[in-house]
Every structure is written in structure tokens, then in C-alpha cells.
Tab-separated table of C-alpha atoms and ligand atoms in Angstrom:
chain	number	residue	atom	x	y	z
A	1	MET	CA	-0.026	-0.055	-0.056
A	2	SER	CA	1.441	3.447	-0.493
A	3	MET	CA	0.826	6.441	1.367
A	4	SER	CA	0.704	10.108	1.438
A	5	VAL	CA	1.658	13.179	3.699
A	6	PRO	CA	1.999	16.575	2.334
A	7	VAL	CA	5.499	16.733	0.820
A	8	VAL	CA	6.944	19.284	-1.252
A	9	GLY	CA	8.681	18.423	-4.472
A	10	ASN	CA	8.979	15.806	-6.636
A	11	PHE	CA	9.733	12.428	-4.911
A	12	ARG	CA	9.794	8.621	-5.663
A	13	GLN	CA	8.511	6.057	-3.579
A	14	VAL	CA	10.884	4.439	-1.142
A	15	PRO	CA	9.651	1.260	0.338
A	16	GLU	CA	11.171	1.132	3.634
A	17	VAL	CA	10.507	4.489	4.615
A	18	ALA	CA	6.596	3.591	2.960
A	19	GLN	CA	6.695	0.804	5.739
A	20	ALA	CA	7.981	3.441	8.285
A	21	GLY	CA	4.773	4.936	7.877
A	22	CYS	CA	5.437	8.224	6.030
A	23	ARG	CA	3.970	9.360	3.121
A	24	ILE	CA	6.158	8.524	0.507
A	25	THR	CA	5.720	9.445	-3.267
A	26	GLU	CA	8.785	9.754	-4.891
A	27	ARG	CA	12.362	11.150	-4.492
A	28	PRO	CA	14.657	13.407	-7.172
A	29	GLU	CA	16.654	11.434	-9.188
A	30	ASN	CA	19.938	12.698	-7.502
A	31	ASP	CA	18.666	12.506	-4.072
A	32	LEU	CA	20.160	9.947	-2.370
A	33	THR	CA	18.719	10.798	1.489
A	34	ASP	CA	17.711	7.513	3.187
A	35	TYR	CA	14.415	8.831	4.819
A	36	ALA	CA	14.286	5.892	7.297
A	37	GLN	CA	17.370	6.847	8.475
A	38	LEU	CA	16.515	10.227	8.860
A	39	LEU	CA	13.405	9.564	10.989
A	40	ASP	CA	15.702	7.695	13.090
A	41	VAL	CA	18.134	10.733	13.407
A	42	ILE	CA	15.565	13.822	14.063
A	43	ASP	CA	15.021	14.682	17.657
A	44	VAL	CA	11.375	13.995	17.567
A	45	GLY	CA	9.479	10.869	18.595
A	46	ILE	CA	7.649	9.134	15.684
A	47	CYS	CA	4.993	6.639	15.766
A	48	ALA	CA	2.206	5.341	13.542
A	49	VAL	CA	-0.771	3.597	14.239
A	50	ASP	CA	-3.402	1.972	12.079
A	51	ARG	CA	-6.967	1.928	12.409
A	52	THR	CA	-6.775	-0.882	14.858
A	53	LEU	CA	-4.157	1.144	16.972
A	54	CYS	CA	-1.703	-1.217	16.250
A	55	ILE	CA	1.601	0.259	16.120
A	56	ARG	CA	3.194	0.430	12.482
A	57	SER	CA	6.311	2.566	12.482
A	58	TRP	CA	8.669	3.379	15.652
A	59	ASN	CA	12.016	5.506	15.350
A	60	ALA	CA	15.111	5.696	17.678
A	61	PHE	CA	13.732	8.306	19.802
A	62	MET	CA	10.740	6.378	20.853
A	63	ALA	CA	13.089	3.285	21.222
A	64	ALA	CA	15.604	4.901	23.275
A	65	HIS	CA	12.851	6.650	25.574
A	66	SER	CA	10.603	3.926	25.925
A	67	GLY	CA	13.208	1.194	26.110
A	68	TYR	CA	11.315	-1.083	23.609
A	69	GLY	CA	12.831	-1.397	20.007
A	70	SER	CA	10.831	-1.455	16.901
A	71	ARG	CA	10.882	-5.003	16.410
A	72	GLU	CA	9.200	-5.513	20.089
A	73	VAL	CA	6.523	-2.825	19.349
A	74	ILE	CA	5.604	-3.119	15.692
A	75	GLY	CA	2.016	-4.618	15.072
A	76	ARG	CA	1.412	-4.484	18.543
A	77	PRO	CA	-1.569	-2.489	20.146
A	78	LEU	CA	-0.498	0.779	21.490
A	79	PHE	CA	-2.414	0.926	24.431
A	80	GLU	CA	-1.443	-2.735	25.637
A	81	LEU	CA	2.164	-1.476	25.388
A	82	PHE	CA	1.341	1.815	26.963
A	83	PRO	CA	-1.449	1.557	29.849
A	84	GLU	CA	-0.308	4.845	31.190
A	85	LEU	CA	-1.813	6.378	28.234
A	86	PRO	CA	-5.161	8.569	28.482
A	87	GLN	CA	-6.997	5.957	26.430
A	88	ASP	CA	-10.452	7.419	26.191
A	89	TRP	CA	-9.233	10.859	25.360
A	90	LEU	CA	-6.452	9.623	23.054
A	91	LYS	CA	-8.714	7.233	21.083
A	92	GLU	CA	-11.252	10.290	20.807
A	93	ARG	CA	-8.280	12.064	19.020
A	94	PHE	CA	-7.216	9.261	16.777
A	95	ASP	CA	-10.717	8.776	15.647
A	96	ARG	CA	-11.049	12.344	14.868
A	97	VAL	CA	-7.693	12.114	12.549
A	98	PHE	CA	-8.928	9.156	10.793
A	99	ASP	CA	-12.633	10.016	10.336
A	100	LEU	CA	-11.729	14.063	9.525
A	101	GLY	CA	-8.361	13.704	7.954
A	102	VAL	CA	-7.086	16.723	9.664
A	103	PRO	CA	-4.030	17.136	12.087
A	104	SER	CA	-4.498	17.471	15.898
A	105	PHE	CA	-2.019	19.204	18.233
A	106	THR	CA	-1.969	18.913	21.978
A	107	SER	CA	0.531	21.323	24.053
A	108	TRP	CA	2.275	20.429	27.298
A	109	GLU	CA	0.188	23.034	28.878
A	110	GLN	CA	-2.994	21.029	28.173
A	111	ARG	CA	-1.554	17.575	29.066
A	112	ARG	CA	2.148	17.681	30.270
A	113	TYR	CA	3.113	14.334	28.492
A	114	LEU	CA	1.308	11.740	26.727
A	115	PHE	CA	4.274	8.857	27.034
A	116	SER	CA	5.726	8.798	30.484
A	117	PHE	CA	9.169	9.138	29.460
A	118	PRO	CA	11.831	10.232	32.158
A	119	HIS	CA	13.395	13.302	31.335
A	120	ASN	CA	17.069	12.200	30.169
A	121	CYS	CA	18.745	15.314	31.516
A	122	PRO	CA	16.769	15.445	34.775
A	123	ILE	CA	17.389	19.190	36.228
A	124	ASN	CA	16.545	20.530	39.633
A	125	GLY	CA	13.531	22.361	37.972
A	126	GLY	CA	11.275	19.782	39.566
A	127	VAL	CA	10.238	18.014	36.013
A	128	GLU	CA	10.757	14.416	36.221
A	129	SER	CA	8.692	13.451	33.232
A	130	MET	CA	9.790	14.342	29.899
A	131	GLN	CA	7.246	17.101	28.932
A	132	GLN	CA	5.510	16.863	25.436
A	133	ASP	CA	3.686	18.633	22.678
A	134	THR	CA	2.373	16.130	20.337
A	135	ARG	CA	0.967	16.403	16.744
A	136	LEU	CA	-1.242	13.590	15.349
A	137	LEU	CA	-0.993	14.047	11.392
A	138	PRO	CA	-3.037	11.965	8.995
A	139	ILE	CA	-1.357	9.441	6.838
A	140	LYS	CA	-3.347	8.907	3.678
A	141	ASP	CA	-3.389	6.684	0.807
A	142	GLU	CA	-3.343	7.777	-2.842
A	143	LEU	CA	-7.076	7.752	-2.516
A	144	GLY	CA	-6.800	10.163	0.306
A	145	ARG	CA	-8.294	7.928	2.742
A	146	VAL	CA	-6.487	8.110	6.147
A	147	VAL	CA	-4.929	4.856	6.776
A	148	GLN	CA	-2.558	5.484	9.731
A	149	VAL	CA	-1.969	8.371	12.078
A	150	LEU	CA	1.634	9.637	12.776
A	151	VAL	CA	2.079	10.602	16.534
A	152	CYS	CA	4.722	12.832	16.639
A	153	LEU	CA	6.315	13.882	20.108
A	154	PHE	CA	8.235	16.768	20.644
A	155	ASP	CA	10.221	16.782	23.712
A	156	VAL	CA	9.942	20.327	25.127
A	157	THR	CA	11.215	19.868	28.571
A	158	ASP	CA	13.869	22.175	28.601
A	159	ALA	CA	11.354	24.859	27.463
A	160	VAL	CA	9.160	24.021	30.160
A	161	LEU	CA	11.877	24.346	32.984
A	162	LEU	CA	12.679	27.975	31.287
A	163	HIS	CA	8.987	28.712	31.083
A	164	HIS	CA	8.911	27.931	34.881
A	165	ARG	CA	12.105	29.857	35.392
A	166	LEU	CA	10.542	32.793	33.746
A	167	ALA	CA	7.211	32.352	35.220
A	168	GLU	CA	9.180	32.464	38.797
A	169	THR	CA	11.203	35.462	37.719
A	170	ILE	CA	8.100	37.216	36.695
A	171	GLN	CA	6.669	36.423	39.947
A	172	VAL	CA	9.498	38.087	41.936
A	173	LEU	CA	9.178	40.916	39.663
A	174	GLU	CA	5.783	41.205	40.292
A	175	GLU	CA	6.195	41.053	44.088
A	176	GLU	CA	8.967	43.561	43.630
A	177	ARG	CA	6.718	45.904	41.572
A	178	GLN	CA	3.894	45.757	44.302
A	179	GLU	CA	6.654	46.609	47.049
A	180	GLN	CA	7.629	49.597	44.935
A	181	GLN	CA	3.930	50.402	44.552
A	182	GLN	CA	3.568	50.390	48.295
A	183	LEU	CA	6.551	52.116	49.007
A	184	ILE	CA	5.695	55.215	46.275
A	185	ALA	CA	2.109	55.209	48.133
A	186	ARG	CA	3.980	55.590	51.371
A	187	LEU	CA	5.966	58.357	49.877
A	188	ALA	CA	3.021	59.925	48.682
A	189	GLU	CA	1.526	59.714	52.137
A	190	THR	CA	4.589	60.784	53.956
A	191	GLN	CA	4.905	63.742	51.471
A	192	GLU	CA	1.178	64.910	52.024
A	193	GLN	CA	1.795	64.382	55.649
A	194	LEU	CA	4.766	66.884	55.341
A	195	ILE	CA	2.734	69.294	53.436
A	196	GLN	CA	0.082	69.249	56.079
A	197	SER	CA	2.439	69.626	58.824
A	198	GLU	CA	4.117	72.627	56.814
A	199	LYS	CA	0.447	73.820	56.536
A	200	LEU	CA	0.003	73.582	60.141
A	201	ALA	CA	3.116	75.158	60.916
A	202	ALA	CA	2.188	77.988	58.611
A	203	ILE	CA	-1.248	78.663	60.193
A	204	GLY	CA	0.426	78.645	63.319
A	205	GLN	CA	2.677	81.373	62.304
A	206	LEU	CA	-0.374	83.269	61.009
A	207	ALA	CA	-2.352	82.923	64.407
A	208	ALA	CA	0.549	83.696	65.989
A	209	GLY	CA	1.095	86.924	64.171
A	210	VAL	CA	-2.827	87.840	64.130
A	211	ALA	CA	-2.571	87.011	68.138
A	212	HIS	CA	0.218	89.336	68.570
A	213	GLU	CA	-1.295	91.987	66.552
A	214	ILE	CA	-4.697	91.738	68.646
A	215	ASN	CA	-2.701	91.632	71.963
A	216	ASN	CA	-1.480	95.326	71.584
A	217	PRO	CA	-4.833	96.994	71.066
A	218	VAL	CA	-6.581	94.591	73.620
A	219	GLY	CA	-3.828	95.723	76.137
A	220	PHE	CA	-4.562	99.564	75.704
A	221	VAL	CA	-8.168	98.952	75.106
A	222	MET	CA	-8.051	96.997	78.880
A	223	SER	CA	-5.913	99.656	80.420
A	224	ASN	CA	-8.359	102.553	78.912
A	225	PHE	CA	-11.348	100.600	79.994
A	226	ARG	CA	-10.219	100.343	83.473
A	227	SER	CA	-9.925	104.054	83.710
A	228	LEU	CA	-13.352	104.210	82.056
A	229	GLU	CA	-14.933	102.088	84.696
A	230	HIS	CA	-13.471	104.411	87.377
A	231	TYR	CA	-14.552	107.460	85.520
A	232	VAL	CA	-18.282	106.166	85.165
A	233	GLU	CA	-18.135	105.278	88.712
A	234	GLY	CA	-17.308	108.710	89.563
A	235	ALA	CA	-19.499	110.205	87.466
A	236	PHE	CA	-22.684	108.078	89.115
A	237	THR	CA	-20.981	109.192	92.380
A	238	LEU	CA	-21.249	112.778	91.674
A	239	ILE	CA	-25.042	112.504	90.096
A	240	GLU	CA	-26.192	110.747	93.074
A	241	LEU	CA	-24.509	113.522	95.380
A	242	PHE	CA	-26.274	116.273	92.953
A	243	ASP	CA	-29.425	114.294	93.355
A	244	ARG	CA	-29.101	114.376	97.198
A	245	HIS	CA	-29.169	118.132	96.957
A	246	ILE	CA	-31.231	118.721	94.214
A	247	ASP	CA	-34.036	120.491	96.418
A	248	VAL	CA	-31.685	123.510	96.569
A	249	LEU	CA	-32.227	124.220	93.233
A	250	PRO	CA	-35.061	126.480	91.927
A	251	ALA	CA	-38.207	124.961	90.574
A	252	GLU	CA	-37.479	125.737	87.137
A	253	ALA	CA	-34.258	123.837	87.042
A	254	ARG	CA	-35.500	121.051	89.220
A	255	ALA	CA	-38.173	120.504	86.396
A	256	GLN	CA	-35.516	121.000	83.818
A	257	VAL	CA	-33.584	118.016	85.374
A	258	ALA	CA	-36.361	115.610	85.691
A	259	ARG	CA	-37.636	116.218	82.431
A	260	LEU	CA	-34.202	115.178	80.844
A	261	LYS	CA	-33.975	112.084	83.313
A	262	GLN	CA	-37.477	111.262	81.925
A	263	ASP	CA	-36.485	111.720	78.245
A	264	MET	CA	-33.087	109.642	78.488
A	265	ASP	CA	-34.912	107.145	80.730
A	266	TYR	CA	-32.109	107.866	83.360
A	267	GLU	CA	-33.036	104.948	85.772
A	268	PHE	CA	-32.705	102.275	83.018
A	269	VAL	CA	-29.480	104.044	81.719
A	270	ALA	CA	-28.101	104.163	85.307
A	271	ASN	CA	-28.549	100.293	85.955
A	272	ASP	CA	-27.330	99.516	82.192
A	273	VAL	CA	-24.145	101.239	82.253
A	274	ARG	CA	-23.152	99.409	84.950
A	275	ALA	CA	-24.077	95.982	83.560
A	276	LEU	CA	-22.819	96.960	80.313
A	277	VAL	CA	-19.214	97.887	81.823
A	278	ALA	CA	-19.373	94.622	83.731
A	279	GLU	CA	-20.095	92.705	80.594
A	280	SER	CA	-17.642	94.314	78.349
A	281	ARG	CA	-14.910	94.046	80.873
A	282	ASP	CA	-15.666	90.322	81.021
A	283	GLY	CA	-15.913	90.326	76.952
A	284	LEU	CA	-12.232	91.875	77.224
A	285	GLU	CA	-11.102	89.112	79.769
A	286	ARG	CA	-12.101	86.449	77.558
A	287	VAL	CA	-10.287	88.137	74.361
A	288	LYS	CA	-7.083	88.584	76.365
A	289	ARG	CA	-7.326	84.581	77.651
A	290	ILE	CA	-8.298	83.416	73.829
A	291	VAL	CA	-5.178	85.880	72.370
A	292	SER	CA	-3.002	84.170	74.913
A	293	ASP	CA	-4.161	80.650	74.314
A	294	LEU	CA	-3.804	81.185	70.493
A	295	ARG	CA	-0.371	82.271	70.916
A	296	ASP	CA	0.519	79.343	72.994
A	297	PHE	CA	-1.111	77.253	70.375
A	298	SER	CA	1.039	78.617	67.353
A	299	ARG	CA	4.036	77.417	69.321
A	300	VAL	CA	2.891	73.977	68.682
A	301	GLY	CA	6.327	73.325	66.625
A	302	GLU	CA	8.206	74.084	69.758
A	303	THR	CA	10.067	70.960	70.905
A	304	ASP	CA	11.554	72.396	74.168
A	305	TRP	CA	11.150	70.129	76.760
A	306	GLN	CA	9.776	72.033	79.918
A	307	TRP	CA	8.295	71.189	83.504
A	308	ALA	CA	4.468	71.998	82.747
A	309	ASN	CA	1.259	71.351	84.542
A	310	VAL	CA	-1.017	69.081	82.636
A	311	HIS	CA	-4.197	70.686	83.855
A	312	ALA	CA	-3.051	74.311	82.721
A	313	CYS	CA	-2.391	72.563	79.248
A	314	LEU	CA	-6.149	71.029	79.290
A	315	ASP	CA	-7.326	74.116	80.549
A	316	SER	CA	-5.929	76.276	77.875
A	317	THR	CA	-6.882	73.889	75.334
A	318	LEU	CA	-10.498	73.720	76.443
A	319	ASN	CA	-10.557	77.488	76.023
A	320	VAL	CA	-9.349	77.371	72.519
A	321	VAL	CA	-12.100	74.830	71.384
A	322	MET	CA	-14.656	75.864	73.797
A	323	ASN	CA	-16.426	77.428	70.848
A	324	GLU	CA	-16.389	73.841	69.093
A	325	ILE	CA	-17.676	72.189	72.121
A	326	LYS	CA	-20.066	74.371	73.947
A	327	TYR	CA	-23.078	73.558	71.826
A	328	LYS	CA	-22.697	69.836	71.804
A	329	ALA	CA	-21.362	68.987	75.554
A	330	LYS	CA	-21.304	69.621	78.956
A	331	VAL	CA	-17.608	69.504	80.286
A	332	VAL	CA	-17.098	67.765	83.478
A	333	LYS	CA	-13.461	67.869	85.120
A	334	ALA	CA	-12.476	65.225	87.479
A	335	TYR	CA	-9.066	66.323	87.819
A	336	GLY	CA	-6.573	64.429	90.247
A	337	ASP	CA	-3.550	65.486	92.131
A	338	LEU	CA	-0.944	65.720	89.306
A	339	PRO	CA	2.740	66.699	89.473
A	340	GLU	CA	4.304	68.904	86.705
A	341	ILE	CA	5.835	66.885	84.124
A	342	GLU	CA	8.431	67.145	82.038
A	343	CYS	CA	7.227	67.388	78.457
A	344	MET	CA	6.547	69.579	75.348
A	345	PRO	CA	3.503	71.623	76.512
A	346	PHE	CA	2.761	73.029	73.157
A	347	GLN	CA	2.610	69.781	71.484
A	348	LEU	CA	0.616	68.108	74.258
A	349	ASN	CA	-1.732	71.075	73.594
A	350	GLN	CA	-2.061	69.827	70.119
A	351	VAL	CA	-2.808	66.191	71.353
A	352	PHE	CA	-5.719	67.314	73.837
A	353	LEU	CA	-6.940	69.504	70.809
A	354	ASN	CA	-7.316	66.655	68.575
A	355	LEU	CA	-8.953	64.399	71.218
A	356	LEU	CA	-11.432	67.127	72.286
A	357	VAL	CA	-12.391	68.169	68.867
A	358	ASN	CA	-13.030	64.709	68.135
A	359	ALA	CA	-14.826	63.749	70.988
A	360	ALA	CA	-16.984	66.668	70.263
A	361	GLN	CA	-17.726	65.993	66.785
A	362	SER	CA	-18.915	62.198	67.727
A	363	ILE	CA	-21.559	63.725	69.971
A	364	ARG	CA	-24.557	63.966	67.503
A	365	GLU	CA	-26.991	66.384	69.434
A	366	ARG	CA	-25.706	66.888	73.295
A	367	GLY	CA	-23.509	64.905	75.750
A	368	THR	CA	-20.725	64.896	77.879
A	369	ILE	CA	-16.836	65.097	77.600
A	370	THR	CA	-15.253	63.994	81.032
A	371	LEU	CA	-11.748	65.014	81.700
A	372	ARG	CA	-9.814	62.689	84.187
A	373	THR	CA	-6.481	62.832	85.569
A	374	ARG	CA	-4.511	60.570	88.147
A	375	THR	CA	-1.321	59.316	88.868
A	376	GLU	CA	-0.014	55.986	88.469
A	377	ASP	CA	3.230	55.055	89.682
A	378	ASP	CA	5.927	57.384	87.713
A	379	HIS	CA	3.176	58.284	85.159
A	380	VAL	CA	0.314	60.473	84.989
A	381	CYS	CA	-2.848	59.231	83.257
A	382	ILE	CA	-5.317	61.619	81.396
A	383	GLU	CA	-8.766	59.972	80.088
A	384	ILE	CA	-10.921	61.997	77.979
A	385	GLU	CA	-14.289	60.322	77.817
A	386	ASP	CA	-17.192	61.399	75.526
A	387	THR	CA	-20.752	59.929	75.405
A	388	GLY	CA	-20.892	60.210	71.370
A	389	ALA	CA	-21.371	57.703	68.649
A	390	GLY	CA	-18.524	55.256	69.544
A	391	MET	CA	-16.570	53.377	66.819
A	392	THR	CA	-17.060	49.849	65.543
A	393	PRO	CA	-13.619	47.298	65.939
A	394	GLU	CA	-13.247	47.679	62.164
A	395	VAL	CA	-13.023	51.608	62.328
A	396	MET	CA	-11.024	51.367	65.567
A	397	LYS	CA	-8.442	49.234	63.901
A	398	ARG	CA	-7.609	51.974	61.481
A	399	ILE	CA	-7.847	55.494	63.637
A	400	PHE	CA	-4.353	55.863	63.800
A	401	ASP	CA	-3.784	55.442	60.280
A	402	PRO	CA	-2.635	58.579	58.571
A	403	PHE	CA	-5.661	60.163	56.193
A	404	TYR	CA	-7.966	57.652	57.557
A	405	THR	CA	-11.341	59.393	58.440
A	406	THR	CA	-14.749	58.521	58.526
A	407	LYS	CA	-16.279	62.168	58.259
A	408	PRO	CA	-17.355	63.923	55.070
A	409	VAL	CA	-14.751	65.244	52.590
A	410	GLY	CA	-13.731	68.616	54.072
A	411	LYS	CA	-14.557	68.094	57.273
A	412	GLY	CA	-11.653	65.856	58.603
A	413	THR	CA	-8.233	65.115	57.133
A	414	GLY	CA	-7.533	61.969	59.201
A	415	LEU	CA	-4.535	63.285	60.714
A	416	GLY	CA	-5.432	64.296	64.017
A	417	LEU	CA	-4.837	60.862	65.686
A	418	SER	CA	-1.972	60.060	63.605
A	419	VAL	CA	-0.124	63.160	64.673
A	420	THR	CA	-1.537	62.325	68.350
A	421	GLN	CA	-0.001	59.110	68.457
A	422	SER	CA	3.637	60.528	67.221
A	423	ILE	CA	3.637	63.174	69.712
A	424	ILE	CA	3.077	60.721	72.505
A	425	GLY	CA	5.540	58.010	71.054
A	426	ARG	CA	7.910	61.213	71.509
A	427	HIS	CA	6.912	61.590	74.938
A	428	GLN	CA	7.673	57.953	75.458
A	429	GLY	CA	3.956	57.684	76.358
A	430	SER	CA	1.077	55.420	75.252
A	431	ILE	CA	-2.368	56.142	73.851
A	432	SER	CA	-5.208	53.543	74.063
A	433	VAL	CA	-8.784	53.553	73.079
A	434	ALA	CA	-11.979	51.845	74.537
A	435	SER	CA	-15.051	52.274	72.777
A	436	THR	CA	-18.428	50.915	72.238
A	437	PRO	CA	-20.941	52.304	69.276
A	438	GLY	CA	-23.571	54.078	70.545
A	439	LEU	CA	-22.285	54.688	74.042
A	440	GLY	CA	-19.173	56.595	73.476
A	441	THR	CA	-15.443	56.335	73.560
A	442	THR	CA	-12.739	56.845	76.109
A	443	PHE	CA	-8.847	57.493	74.989
A	444	THR	CA	-6.497	57.178	77.777
A	445	LEU	CA	-2.844	58.565	77.662
A	446	GLN	CA	-0.161	57.844	79.978
A	447	LEU	CA	2.846	60.168	80.065
A	448	PRO	CA	6.012	59.605	82.002
A	449	GLN	CA	6.826	62.266	84.691
A	450	ARG	CA	10.380	63.078	83.558
A	451	HIS	CA	11.782	62.891	80.007
A	452	THR	CA	14.415	60.402	79.890
A	453	THR	CA	15.912	60.080	76.305
A	454	ALA	CA	16.247	62.777	74.309
A	455	MET	CA	14.057	62.022	71.071
B	1	ATP	N1	-14.000	60.129	70.232
B	1	ATP	C1	-14.315	59.500	69.013
B	1	ATP	N2	-15.557	58.748	68.674
B	1	ATP	C2	-15.788	58.385	67.685
B	1	ATP	N3	-15.080	58.295	66.383
B	1	ATP	C3	-13.995	58.640	66.827
B	1	ATP	C4	-13.245	59.212	67.661
B	1	ATP	N4	-12.175	59.655	68.048
B	1	ATP	C5	-11.837	59.270	66.569
B	1	ATP	N5	-12.836	58.799	65.991
B	1	ATP	C6	-12.419	58.097	64.669
B	1	ATP	O1	-11.264	58.321	64.022
B	1	ATP	C7	-11.279	58.755	62.806
B	1	ATP	C8	-9.664	59.389	62.695
B	1	ATP	O2	-9.644	60.822	63.499
B	1	ATP	P1	-8.490	61.613	63.200
B	1	ATP	O3	-8.834	62.698	64.325
B	1	ATP	O4	-7.565	60.927	62.892
B	1	ATP	O5	-9.159	62.307	62.157
B	1	ATP	P2	-10.433	63.300	61.908
B	1	ATP	O6	-10.900	63.724	62.934
B	1	ATP	O7	-11.409	62.369	60.678
B	1	ATP	O8	-9.976	64.243	61.031
B	1	ATP	P3	-8.906	65.521	61.181
B	1	ATP	O9	-8.940	65.282	62.880
B	1	ATP	O10	-7.735	65.438	60.872
B	1	ATP	O11	-9.616	66.836	61.198
B	1	ATP	C9	-12.127	59.705	62.829
B	1	ATP	O12	-12.781	60.047	61.780
B	1	ATP	C10	-13.524	59.018	63.563
B	1	ATP	O13	-13.718	58.077	62.791
B	2	MG	MG1	-9.685	64.519	64.466
């Protein structure tokens, strides 16, 4: 029987190759190549099976890797010799090639190998069996009927090993890329934080400038006001004396005075002037206190270690934020006996400010903020407790992360607690939080009384 596979050129039939199952027609006159020998030389496994799936040809590659010479296999059923072959799957493939007459291809990625051949240069890469790409080609007779199927087995183990190594390298590169991205994100965060702290410093300076400018006029208004108070009291004393001796005046003059007093509602004015003076004096005192707290505050950048009274820090911070708090919460002070501590007071002010503003913001309508202080061994403890909305455990896990905020855009930057934590860290203290959703939150600060190492 003569057979055919697509071959380019003018070939003459060569019987031994025909037997080996290749399509053989004719060979050019001057071409002396022995095709059967060629099949044994190439580095591809060649095996042909007929309709009964008995082996019809078997090249040296197959013999070398299977351990069966061609004499032992020719004419014998493929699946009997190689029970490890995926019979159902392969039969279906053979049937398709026999029936349709078109080639079929399987890569190692779909099925790592058909024939279980050991890889003859086993390398560390963890591949023990030869990895194979397989091609099934129809061998047709002169009438175009598929009489055999040629199985071409390509050893792709080295390529697979390379592929694995490449995949590992890509994996390492991907991990590095992710690390780099995290680094870039962290850099961006740090940069934003720097910008924020620069902004805070700039605002601080501005506040200091404004506070200074206000301080002077407030100073002389206060001093003038004291004189004014004195003059007003003098004027009233004079009027009272005059009233006591009014009878000595002629009747017409007394009537004029009475008219004038009536027109200007003298009784009311006399009482109101004193009230106005007292209120204004109170207001001026408050302006003076706020200006002085603001000046303290604008020194948040100062990092001098000083002995300071924590209660004084808490009180001056309360003054600054009272406006934010007073409509929301009653402030209860439960101060214990505290010694002075060595700290950076202006930075502690910033801590108290963040905690107090957070507490006030957590209260929806009205609530209470309680400030408790006590001494524990060589530490002082400061508790800031609110009756606000509280936090879920998920929120609590993230509150110290820079830029983490649950507040609407424009309301919170999410930096308050991360700045707080770093200031407490600089003081070698600790900050802890306990919270119950719906009930409220307590932040507890512990600060050593004495600063030990320079940070
Ligand atoms: N007392 C509190 N009660 C309930 N939630 C709080 C309290 N304090 C902080 N949080 C939660 O922690 C988050 C982070 O607080 P943080 O002070 O760092 O940022 P912020 O208040 O959102 O913004 P910023 O302080 O920068 O204006 C808040 O958005 C809030 O969800
Ligand atoms: Mg805050």
C-alpha cells in the first residue's frame, strides 16, 4: 500500500520509508537521502498507528525513551504496550484524525505528557517526566483515505523548565513591583503629611502674628477700660450727690432735670451702664485669654522640654476649642492631684485639641465630655471620655492610620490621631482607646513624669 503526507517536491517511492509510515511518493533522481534513517536521526518521537491502533512505525527516539525497540512494538496494540496513556482521550483524538483527515495538536500546557518518559537530563527544576507537545498527523493513501495516524512527540522539557523559571522570575518581579508601589504610596503619604504639617506650621505662624497684633490693642483697650470704669463710677457718685441736694435748685431747674432724666430713661441707663461695663470687661478678659492661648498654640512647632502642669495645658486647650464644644457637650472635669511633668507642652496642647475636637464631633446632639486625671506610679494618666457615637472594631483598627477618616470630605483630614500618636510616642507615653458603638469612647493617655532620652 502506498501512502501520502504533504510533501513538497518531486519524490519517488521509497519502500522502507513507506513501511515506516511516512507519506512517500517519489524522490528526486539525484537525492540519495535515506528517509528511514532520517526519521531515526531527528530529535522527535515518531510513531504511527493503524485503524486498529496497532503500532506501524517506531523511530529511534521512541525506542531510546521507551526502552522498546521497533521489533518489539511493531504490530502490537499501542494501549497494551503503554497502559499509562490516556486511552479515552487519545482514542477520541485518533478517531477524529482518522475520520476528518485533519491534524490535531496538544501542547504540554493542556496535558504535560502522553508517554511517560523520564527526562533524560533531569534538572533541579522539579520536572521528572519528559514534557511533550504532540501532533497527530493523518497518513493518507492515494485515494485520500486516512490509513494511519502519525504521532509526533516533541520533547519540550527544557522549554518548560525555562517557562517555569521565567514564571518564577515574573512572580519575583511582580512582588517587587508591588513592594515598589507600596513604597511609592507610602512616600506620597509622607509627602502629604509633610505638606500638612507645613500647612499647620504656616497657619500657626499666621495665628501667632494675628494674636500678637490683637494683643497690643487689647492691652490698651483693657487699660483704657479700667480708667473708663473708674470715671463712670465717679460720674455716678457725682450724680447721686447732686440728686441728694437737688432741692436747693429753683423749681424751674428741678423741672428741667426731671424732664431730661425722663427723656433719657435715666433709671434704666444708670443700671444698664453698670451692667454694660461689667459685661464688656468680661468680654475683654475673654479676648485676652483667647489671644494668649492662641499664641501658646501657635508654638506647636516648639520642641523644648519643659516642666509643665497638665491641667493648665488641658484648660488652655479647652478655652481654644470651647466654641466647638459648648453647643454639643457639657465638660466635666474630674482632675486628680498631678505633679508637673517634663514634656513639650505646646505639643501636648495639640494632642488635647485633637482628642477634644474628636470627642465633640462624635456627639450628635448633646452629650458629656469628661476629663479625668490621676497619677499611676511614675506616670500621669489623662482620660478623655465622651458620650458620642462610639466606633466599631473595624474603625478602631484604623484610627491611627494617617488620612483615615470617617468624616465627610472637607470635614476631617484623618491626621488628628496619627499626629497625636506620634507626639505621645515622642513623649515615650502610650495612648489607648476603648469604645462602644452608640455609647461613647474613652481615650487614655499615659505620660511619664520625667523625660529620659532625647528623641
Ligand atoms: N472620640 C471619637 N469617637 C468616635 N470616633 C472617633 C473618635 N475619635 C476618632 N474617631 C474616629 O477616628 C477617625 C480618625 O480620627 P482623626 O482625628 O485621626 O481624623 P479626623 O477627626 O477624621 O480628621 P482630622 O482630625 O484630621 O480633622 C475619625 O474619622 C473617627 O471615625
Ligand atoms: Mg480628628
